[in-house]
Short mmCIF file of C-alpha atoms and ligand atoms in Angstrom, two decimals:
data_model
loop_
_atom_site.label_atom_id
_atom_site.label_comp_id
_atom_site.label_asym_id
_atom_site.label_seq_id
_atom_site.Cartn_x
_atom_site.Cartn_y
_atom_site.Cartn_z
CA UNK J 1 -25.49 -5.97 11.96
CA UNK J 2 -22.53 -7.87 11.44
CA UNK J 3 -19.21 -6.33 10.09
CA UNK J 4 -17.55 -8.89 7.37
CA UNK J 5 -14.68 -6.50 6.47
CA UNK J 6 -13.89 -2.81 5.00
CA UNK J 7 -11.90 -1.55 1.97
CA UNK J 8 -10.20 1.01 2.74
CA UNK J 9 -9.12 2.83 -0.30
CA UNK J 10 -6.55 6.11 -1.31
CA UNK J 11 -7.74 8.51 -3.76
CA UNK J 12 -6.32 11.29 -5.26
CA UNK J 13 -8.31 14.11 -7.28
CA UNK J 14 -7.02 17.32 -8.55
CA UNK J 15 -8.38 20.62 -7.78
CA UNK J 16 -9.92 23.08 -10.09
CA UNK J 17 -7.31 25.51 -8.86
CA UNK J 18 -4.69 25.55 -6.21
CA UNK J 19 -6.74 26.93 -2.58
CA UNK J 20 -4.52 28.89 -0.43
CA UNK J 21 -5.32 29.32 3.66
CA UNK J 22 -2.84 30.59 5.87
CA UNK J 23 -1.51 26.92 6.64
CA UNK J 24 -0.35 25.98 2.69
CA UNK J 25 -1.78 26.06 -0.56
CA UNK J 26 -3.23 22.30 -1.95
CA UNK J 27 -3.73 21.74 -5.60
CA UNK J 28 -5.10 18.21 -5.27
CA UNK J 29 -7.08 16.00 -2.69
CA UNK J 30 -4.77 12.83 -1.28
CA UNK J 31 -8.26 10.94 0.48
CA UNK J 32 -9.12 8.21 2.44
CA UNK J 33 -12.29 6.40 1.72
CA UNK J 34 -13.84 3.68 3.85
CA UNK J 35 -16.18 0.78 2.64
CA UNK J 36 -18.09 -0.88 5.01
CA UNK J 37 -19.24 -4.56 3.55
CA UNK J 38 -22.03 -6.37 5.61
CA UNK J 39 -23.91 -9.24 5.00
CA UNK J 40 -27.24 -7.27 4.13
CA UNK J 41 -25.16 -4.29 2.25
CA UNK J 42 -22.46 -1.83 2.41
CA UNK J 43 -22.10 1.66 3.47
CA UNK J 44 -19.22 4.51 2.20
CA UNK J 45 -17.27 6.63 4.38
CA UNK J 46 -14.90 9.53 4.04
CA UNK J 47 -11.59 10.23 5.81
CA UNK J 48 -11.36 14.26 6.08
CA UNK J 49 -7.53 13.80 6.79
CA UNK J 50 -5.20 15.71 4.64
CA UNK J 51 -1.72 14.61 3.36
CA UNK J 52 0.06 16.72 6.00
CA UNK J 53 -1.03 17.42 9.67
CA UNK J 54 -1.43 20.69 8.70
CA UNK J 55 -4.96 21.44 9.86
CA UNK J 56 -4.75 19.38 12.68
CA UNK J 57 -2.71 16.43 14.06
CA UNK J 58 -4.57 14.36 12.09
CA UNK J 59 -3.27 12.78 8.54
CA UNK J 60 -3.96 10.23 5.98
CA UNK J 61 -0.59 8.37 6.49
CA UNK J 62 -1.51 8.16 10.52
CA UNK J 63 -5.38 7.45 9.71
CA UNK J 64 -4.63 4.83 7.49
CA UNK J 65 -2.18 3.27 10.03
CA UNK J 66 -4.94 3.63 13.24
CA UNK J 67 -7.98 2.36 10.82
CA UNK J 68 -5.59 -0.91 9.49
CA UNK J 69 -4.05 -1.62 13.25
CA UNK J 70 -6.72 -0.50 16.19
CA UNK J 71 -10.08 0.94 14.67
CA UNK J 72 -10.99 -1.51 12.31
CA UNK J 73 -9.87 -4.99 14.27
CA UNK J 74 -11.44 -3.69 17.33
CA UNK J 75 -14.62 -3.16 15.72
CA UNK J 76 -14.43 -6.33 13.77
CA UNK J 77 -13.98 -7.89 17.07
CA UNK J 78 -16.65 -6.31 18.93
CA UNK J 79 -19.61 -8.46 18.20
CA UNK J 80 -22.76 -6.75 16.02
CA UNK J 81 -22.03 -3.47 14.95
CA UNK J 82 -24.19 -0.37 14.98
CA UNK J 83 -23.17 3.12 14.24
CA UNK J 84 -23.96 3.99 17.50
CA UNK J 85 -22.07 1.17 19.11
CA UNK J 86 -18.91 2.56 17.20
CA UNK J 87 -18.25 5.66 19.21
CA UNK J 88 -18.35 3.74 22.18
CA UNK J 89 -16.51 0.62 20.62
CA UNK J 90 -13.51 2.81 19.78
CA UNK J 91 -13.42 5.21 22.75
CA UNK J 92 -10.12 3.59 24.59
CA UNK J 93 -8.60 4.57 21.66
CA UNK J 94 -7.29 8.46 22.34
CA UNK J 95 -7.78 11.19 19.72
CA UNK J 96 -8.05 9.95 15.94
CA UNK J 97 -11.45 11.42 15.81
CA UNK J 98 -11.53 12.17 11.92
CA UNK J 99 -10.30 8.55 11.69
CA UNK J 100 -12.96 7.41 13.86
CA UNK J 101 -15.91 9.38 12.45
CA UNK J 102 -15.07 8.06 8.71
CA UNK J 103 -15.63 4.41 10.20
CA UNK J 104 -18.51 5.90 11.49
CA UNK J 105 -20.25 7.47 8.60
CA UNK J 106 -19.55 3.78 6.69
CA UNK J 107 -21.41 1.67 9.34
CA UNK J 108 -24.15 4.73 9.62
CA UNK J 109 -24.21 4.11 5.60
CA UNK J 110 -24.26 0.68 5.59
CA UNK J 111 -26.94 0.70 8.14
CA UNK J 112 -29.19 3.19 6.80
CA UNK J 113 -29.43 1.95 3.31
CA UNK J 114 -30.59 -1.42 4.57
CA UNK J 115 -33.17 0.17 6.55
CA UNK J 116 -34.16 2.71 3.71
CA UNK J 117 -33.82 5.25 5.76
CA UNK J 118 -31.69 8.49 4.99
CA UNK J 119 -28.98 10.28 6.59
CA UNK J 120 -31.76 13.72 7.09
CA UNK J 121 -34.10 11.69 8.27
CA UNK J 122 -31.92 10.02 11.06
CA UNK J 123 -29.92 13.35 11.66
CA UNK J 124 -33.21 15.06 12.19
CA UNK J 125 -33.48 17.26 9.06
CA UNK J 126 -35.94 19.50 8.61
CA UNK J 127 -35.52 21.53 5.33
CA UNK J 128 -34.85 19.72 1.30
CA UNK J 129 -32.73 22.18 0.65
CA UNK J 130 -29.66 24.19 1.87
CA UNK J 131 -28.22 27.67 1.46
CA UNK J 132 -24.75 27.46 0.20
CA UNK J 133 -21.47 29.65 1.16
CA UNK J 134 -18.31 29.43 -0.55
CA UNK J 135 -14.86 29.32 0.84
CA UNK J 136 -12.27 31.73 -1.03
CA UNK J 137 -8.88 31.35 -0.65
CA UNK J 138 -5.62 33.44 -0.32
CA UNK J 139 -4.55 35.11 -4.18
CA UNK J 140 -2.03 36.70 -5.41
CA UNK J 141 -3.45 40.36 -5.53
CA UNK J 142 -6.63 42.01 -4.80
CA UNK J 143 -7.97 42.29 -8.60
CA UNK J 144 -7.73 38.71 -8.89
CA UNK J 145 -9.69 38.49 -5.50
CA UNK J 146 -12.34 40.15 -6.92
CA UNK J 147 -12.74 38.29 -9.94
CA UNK J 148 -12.87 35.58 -8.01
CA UNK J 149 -15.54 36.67 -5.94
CA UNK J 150 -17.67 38.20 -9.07
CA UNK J 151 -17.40 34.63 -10.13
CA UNK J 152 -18.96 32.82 -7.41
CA UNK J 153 -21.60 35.72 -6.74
CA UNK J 154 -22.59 35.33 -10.33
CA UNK J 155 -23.27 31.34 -9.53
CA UNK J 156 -25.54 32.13 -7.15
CA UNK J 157 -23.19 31.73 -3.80
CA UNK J 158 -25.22 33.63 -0.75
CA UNK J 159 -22.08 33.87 1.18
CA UNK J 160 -18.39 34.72 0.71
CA UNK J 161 -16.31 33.35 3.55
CA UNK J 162 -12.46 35.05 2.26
CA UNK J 163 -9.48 33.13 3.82
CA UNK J 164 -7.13 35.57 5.90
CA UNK J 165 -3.71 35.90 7.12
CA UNK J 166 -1.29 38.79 9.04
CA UNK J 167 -0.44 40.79 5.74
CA UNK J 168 -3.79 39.55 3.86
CA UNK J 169 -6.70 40.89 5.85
CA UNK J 170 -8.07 44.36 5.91
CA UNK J 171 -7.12 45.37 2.51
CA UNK J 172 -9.55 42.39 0.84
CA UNK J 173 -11.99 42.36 2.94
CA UNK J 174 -12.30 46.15 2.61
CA UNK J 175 -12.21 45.64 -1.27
CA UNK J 176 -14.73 43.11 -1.31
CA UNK J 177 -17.02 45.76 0.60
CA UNK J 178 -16.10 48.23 -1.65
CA UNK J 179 -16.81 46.16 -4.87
CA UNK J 180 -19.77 44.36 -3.98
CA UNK J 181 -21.36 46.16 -1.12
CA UNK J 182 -22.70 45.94 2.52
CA UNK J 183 -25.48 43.21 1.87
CA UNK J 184 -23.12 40.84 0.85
CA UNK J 185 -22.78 38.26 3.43
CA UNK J 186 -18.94 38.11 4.41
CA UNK J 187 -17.21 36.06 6.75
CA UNK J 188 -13.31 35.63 7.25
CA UNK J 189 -11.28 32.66 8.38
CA UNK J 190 -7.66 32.88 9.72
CA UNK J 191 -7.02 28.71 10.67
CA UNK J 192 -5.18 29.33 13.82
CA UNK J 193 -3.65 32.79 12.27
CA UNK J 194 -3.08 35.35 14.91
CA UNK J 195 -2.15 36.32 18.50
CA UNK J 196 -4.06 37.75 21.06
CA UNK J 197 -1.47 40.98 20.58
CA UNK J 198 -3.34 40.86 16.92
CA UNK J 199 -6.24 41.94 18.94
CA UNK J 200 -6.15 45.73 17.87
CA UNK J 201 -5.50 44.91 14.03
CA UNK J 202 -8.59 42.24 14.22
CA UNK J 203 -10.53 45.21 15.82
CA UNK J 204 -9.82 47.32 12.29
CA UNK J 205 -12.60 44.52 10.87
CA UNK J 206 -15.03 46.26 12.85
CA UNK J 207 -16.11 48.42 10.48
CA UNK J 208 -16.71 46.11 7.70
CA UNK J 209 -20.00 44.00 9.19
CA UNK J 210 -18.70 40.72 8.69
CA UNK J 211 -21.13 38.10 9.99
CA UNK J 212 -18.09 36.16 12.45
CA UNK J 213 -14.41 35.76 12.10
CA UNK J 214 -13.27 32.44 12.27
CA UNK J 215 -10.38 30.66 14.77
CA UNK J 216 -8.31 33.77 14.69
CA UNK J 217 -6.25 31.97 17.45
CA UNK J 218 -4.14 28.78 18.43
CA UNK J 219 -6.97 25.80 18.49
CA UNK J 220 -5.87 25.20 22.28
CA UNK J 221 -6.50 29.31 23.28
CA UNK J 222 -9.95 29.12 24.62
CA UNK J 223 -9.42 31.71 27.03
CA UNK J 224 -7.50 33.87 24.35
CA UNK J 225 -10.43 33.69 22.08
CA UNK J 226 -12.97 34.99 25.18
CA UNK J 227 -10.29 37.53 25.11
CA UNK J 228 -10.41 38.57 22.23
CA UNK J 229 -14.54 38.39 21.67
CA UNK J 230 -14.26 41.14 24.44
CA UNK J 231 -11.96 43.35 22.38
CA UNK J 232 -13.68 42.91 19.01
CA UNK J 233 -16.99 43.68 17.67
CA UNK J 234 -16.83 41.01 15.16
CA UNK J 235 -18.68 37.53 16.44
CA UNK J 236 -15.56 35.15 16.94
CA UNK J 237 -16.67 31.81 16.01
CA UNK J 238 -14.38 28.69 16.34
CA UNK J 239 -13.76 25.81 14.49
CA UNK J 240 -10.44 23.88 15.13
CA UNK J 241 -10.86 24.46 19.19
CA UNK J 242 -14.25 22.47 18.47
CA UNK J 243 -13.63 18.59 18.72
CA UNK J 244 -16.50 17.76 20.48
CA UNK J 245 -19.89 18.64 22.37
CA UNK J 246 -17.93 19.24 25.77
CA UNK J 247 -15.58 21.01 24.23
CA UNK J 248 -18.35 22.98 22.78
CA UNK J 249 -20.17 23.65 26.06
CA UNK J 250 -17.25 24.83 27.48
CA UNK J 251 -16.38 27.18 24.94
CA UNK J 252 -19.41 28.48 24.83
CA UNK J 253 -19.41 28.86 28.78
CA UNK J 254 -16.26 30.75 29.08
CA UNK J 255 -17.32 33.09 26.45
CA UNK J 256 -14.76 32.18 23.65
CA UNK J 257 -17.29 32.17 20.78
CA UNK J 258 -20.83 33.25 19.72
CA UNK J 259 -20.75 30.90 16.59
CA UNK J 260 -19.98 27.56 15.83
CA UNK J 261 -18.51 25.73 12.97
CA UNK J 262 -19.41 22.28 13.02
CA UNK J 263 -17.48 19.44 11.03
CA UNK J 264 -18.63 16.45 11.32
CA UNK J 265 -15.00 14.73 10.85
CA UNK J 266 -13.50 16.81 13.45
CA UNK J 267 -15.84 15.94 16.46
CA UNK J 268 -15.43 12.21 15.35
CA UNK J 269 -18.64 11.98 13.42
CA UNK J 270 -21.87 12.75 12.52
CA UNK J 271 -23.94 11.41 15.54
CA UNK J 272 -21.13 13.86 17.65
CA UNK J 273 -21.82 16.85 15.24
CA UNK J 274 -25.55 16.56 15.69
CA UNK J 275 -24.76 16.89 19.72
CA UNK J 276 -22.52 19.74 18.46
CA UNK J 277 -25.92 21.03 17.32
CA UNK J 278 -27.87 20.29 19.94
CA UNK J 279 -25.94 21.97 22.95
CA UNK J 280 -25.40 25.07 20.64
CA UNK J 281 -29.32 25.00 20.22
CA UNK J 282 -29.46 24.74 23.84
CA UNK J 283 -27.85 27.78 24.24
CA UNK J 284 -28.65 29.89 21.52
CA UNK J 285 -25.38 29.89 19.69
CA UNK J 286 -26.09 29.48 15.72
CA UNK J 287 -23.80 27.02 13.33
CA UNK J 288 -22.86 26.30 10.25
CA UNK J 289 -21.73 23.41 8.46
CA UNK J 290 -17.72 23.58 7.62
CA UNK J 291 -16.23 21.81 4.51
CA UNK J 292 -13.00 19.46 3.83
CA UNK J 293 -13.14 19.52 0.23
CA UNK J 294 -14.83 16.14 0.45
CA UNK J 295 -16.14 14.41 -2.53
CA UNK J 296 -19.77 13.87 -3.29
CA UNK J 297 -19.50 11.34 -0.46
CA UNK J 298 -18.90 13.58 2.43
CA UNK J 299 -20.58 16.49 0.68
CA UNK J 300 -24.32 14.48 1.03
CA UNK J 301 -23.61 13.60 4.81
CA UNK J 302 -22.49 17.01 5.27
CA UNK J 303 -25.77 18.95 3.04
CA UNK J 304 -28.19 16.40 5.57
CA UNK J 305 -26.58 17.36 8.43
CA UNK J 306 -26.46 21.30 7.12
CA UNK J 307 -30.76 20.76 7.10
CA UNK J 308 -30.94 20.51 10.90
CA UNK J 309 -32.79 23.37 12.36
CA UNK J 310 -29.79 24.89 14.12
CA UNK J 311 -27.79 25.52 11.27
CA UNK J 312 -28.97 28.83 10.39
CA UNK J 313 -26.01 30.40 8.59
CA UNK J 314 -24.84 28.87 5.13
CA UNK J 315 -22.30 26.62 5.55
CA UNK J 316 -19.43 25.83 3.04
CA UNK J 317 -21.54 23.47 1.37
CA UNK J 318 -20.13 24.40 -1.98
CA UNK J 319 -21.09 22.70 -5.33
CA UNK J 320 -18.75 20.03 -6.25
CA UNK J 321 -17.58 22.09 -8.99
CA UNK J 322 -16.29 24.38 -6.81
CA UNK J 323 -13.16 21.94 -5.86
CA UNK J 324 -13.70 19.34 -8.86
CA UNK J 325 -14.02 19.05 -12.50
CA UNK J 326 -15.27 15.47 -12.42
CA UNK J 327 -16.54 14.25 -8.88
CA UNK J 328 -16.49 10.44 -7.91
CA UNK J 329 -20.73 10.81 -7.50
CA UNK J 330 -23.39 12.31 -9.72
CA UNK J 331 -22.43 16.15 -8.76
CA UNK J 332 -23.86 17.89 -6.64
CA UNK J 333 -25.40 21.15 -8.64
CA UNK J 334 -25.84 25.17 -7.27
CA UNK J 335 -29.78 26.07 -7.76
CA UNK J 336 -30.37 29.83 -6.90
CA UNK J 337 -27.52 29.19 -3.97
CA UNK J 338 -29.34 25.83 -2.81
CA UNK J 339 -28.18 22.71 -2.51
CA UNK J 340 -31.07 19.56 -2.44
CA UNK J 341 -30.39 17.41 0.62
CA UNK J 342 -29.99 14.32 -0.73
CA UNK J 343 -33.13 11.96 0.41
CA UNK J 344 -32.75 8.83 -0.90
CA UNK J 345 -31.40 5.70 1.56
CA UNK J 346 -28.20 6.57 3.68
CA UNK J 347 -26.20 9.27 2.14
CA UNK J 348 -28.59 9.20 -1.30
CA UNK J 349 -25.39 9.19 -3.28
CA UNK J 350 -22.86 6.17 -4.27
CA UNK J 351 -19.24 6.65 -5.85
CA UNK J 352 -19.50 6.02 -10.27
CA UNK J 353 -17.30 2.76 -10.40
CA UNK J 354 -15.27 3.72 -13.29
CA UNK J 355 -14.85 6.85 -11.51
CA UNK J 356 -13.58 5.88 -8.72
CA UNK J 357 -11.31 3.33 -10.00
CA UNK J 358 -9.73 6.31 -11.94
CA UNK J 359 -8.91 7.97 -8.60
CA UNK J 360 -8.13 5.25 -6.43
CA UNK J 361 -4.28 5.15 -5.94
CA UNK J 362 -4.04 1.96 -3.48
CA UNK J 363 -6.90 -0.20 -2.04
CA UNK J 364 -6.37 -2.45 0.75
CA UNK J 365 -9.27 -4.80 2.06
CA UNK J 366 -9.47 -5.25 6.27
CA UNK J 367 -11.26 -8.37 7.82
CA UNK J 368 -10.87 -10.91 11.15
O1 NPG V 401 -15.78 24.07 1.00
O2 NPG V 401 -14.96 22.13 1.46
C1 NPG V 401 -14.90 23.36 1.45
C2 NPG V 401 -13.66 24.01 2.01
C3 NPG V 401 -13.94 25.02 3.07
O3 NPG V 401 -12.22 26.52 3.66
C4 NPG V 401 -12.69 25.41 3.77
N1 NPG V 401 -12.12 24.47 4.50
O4 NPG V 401 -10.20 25.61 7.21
O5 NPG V 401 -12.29 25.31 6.96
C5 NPG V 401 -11.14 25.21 6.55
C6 NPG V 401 -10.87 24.63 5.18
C7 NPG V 401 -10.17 23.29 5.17
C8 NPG V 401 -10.13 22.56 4.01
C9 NPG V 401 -9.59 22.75 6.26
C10 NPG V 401 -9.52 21.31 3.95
C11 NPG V 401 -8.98 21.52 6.21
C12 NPG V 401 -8.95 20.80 5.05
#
């Protein structure tokens, strides 16, 4: 297939209502989207960058600049493309991997929908439809907290995932318990949150059954988190540490988690996330599917990916009403706490023009 150029285009969407974790609190999405023209079609991809390298190292401002000046030209120049060329193409390049898997996930696009051929299919789906989690984030007081969470029970959610910091953790997640009972599935996330020395306070979760507790520690403290899975009786699983399959592996190996979170933008794309998959499968260790707040775009590569046979917890594959009033694609809609896996050619979905031009703050077009 031969590259003739991409778009690469800024959008900006607000959310539905500010979403606090313990590294800030957003109120709208600043995005990166990617549009992969070739002569037999294009393909869409999405930049899971934030505005600030808050999450990780990783921004749009810094994407934007590595797409425009190395990523892009050195695909352009690299002869036929293929999505699994592009890894390969770009590897010489260090880091950038949410950068790299957005260029990715266009040229995968673009490349699927002219062979009619969907992103399940080629990831290796084997389920229509996904169980959905939902990601709740810091409030202002426990009564709201629980409002919240009667909310997205009430839509059908099968699994509350509450975001935690030091001075926000045992008191909601005991609530929650206390409000809505043991069967509730319940999971916490800290991003990064805590210190080993946190290890007897993160042992007071104990008690409430939570199905993992998520990065509770630096994304570099591998050993810290083996650690700490020794201390605790919670399963520590780990997202941020996670940028790859070797990094998986050797996670894994040293004992650091017993869960993985797999994000397909944070590995560097979804043909990385699927190896993700496959060495947890190897070894027994279940996953889930995370979420960037990504528009319908990312949300159907990310619901395929969610149908592989190793993801057997939900995943925050939330509804897109969950972040947006109006999405840039037809919306994707709870039913009884499933979400279809979209099965039409590449991602299934395609951005509403008018919507998108009502989001897009800048647009700048990239060819040889
Ligand atoms: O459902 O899309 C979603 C959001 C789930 O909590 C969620 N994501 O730390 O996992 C996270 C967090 C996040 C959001 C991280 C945006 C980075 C950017």
């Amino acid at each position: 297939m031969k590259l003739s150029g991409v778009e690469l285009r800024r959008v900006r969407m607000p959310l539905v209502a500010p979403f606090r974790t313990s590294f800030g609190t957003q109120t709208e999405r600043e995005l990166l989207l990617l549009r992969a023209v070739t002569p037999s079609g294009e393909g869409w991809g999405e930049c899971v960058t934030m505005a600030g390298p808050l999450y990780s190292s990783e921004y749009n401002d810094g994407a934007e600049h590595v797409l425009v000046n190395h990523l892009i030209p050195a695909l352009l120049h690299s002869g036929d493309v293929t999505a699994n060329k592009v890894a390969p193409s770009l590897a010489k390049f260090k880091g950038h991997r949410m950068a790299k898997g957005a260029l990715e996930m266009a040229v995968l696009d673009a490349e699927l929908r002219a062979a009619d051929r969907s992103f399940a299919a080629e990831l290796g789906s084997t389920r229509d439809s996904v169980p959905c989690g939902v990601s709740v984030g810091i409030m202002d007081s426990i009564p709201q907290l629980l409002d919240v969470v009667a909310g997205y029970l009430d839509e059908g959610y099968l699994r509350i995932k509450l975001k935690i910091e030091p001075g926000w953790d045992i008191e909601p997640v005991r609530a929650v318990r206390e409000r809505f009972g043991d069967d509730v599935l319940l999971q916490v996330d800290a991003n990064t949150a805590y210190t080993l020395g946190d290890a007897p306070l993160l042992a007071r979760l104990d008690p409430f059954g939570l199905l993992l507790i998520e990065q509770p520690l630096e994304e570099e403290d591998v050993l810290g988190h083996a650690e700490l899975a020794r201390r605790i009786r919670t399963p520590v699983c780990l997202d941020e540490t996670i940028v790859s399959a070797r990094a998986a592996a050797d996670a894994i190996k040293l004992g650091a988690c017993q869960i993985v979170n797999i994000k397909p933008g944070r590995v560097g794309g979804y043909l990385e996330a699927r190896r993700v998959h496959d060495v947890c499968a190897a070894h027994g260790v279940p996953v889930w599917c995370g979420g960037m707040i990504e528009t319908g775009l990312g949300r159907a590569a990310n619901v395929a990916l969610a149908s592989l046979p190793g993801f057997t917890l939900p995943g925050d594959t939330s509804g897109s009403d969950r972040f947006y009033r109006t999405d840039i694609t037809e919306p994707f809609v709870l039913d009884a706490g499933h979400l279809p896996v979209p099965a039409g050619p590449g991602l299934g979905v395609a951005p509403i023009p008018d919507r998108l031009e009502e989001v897009t703050t800048a647009k700048r077009w990239i060819a040889s």
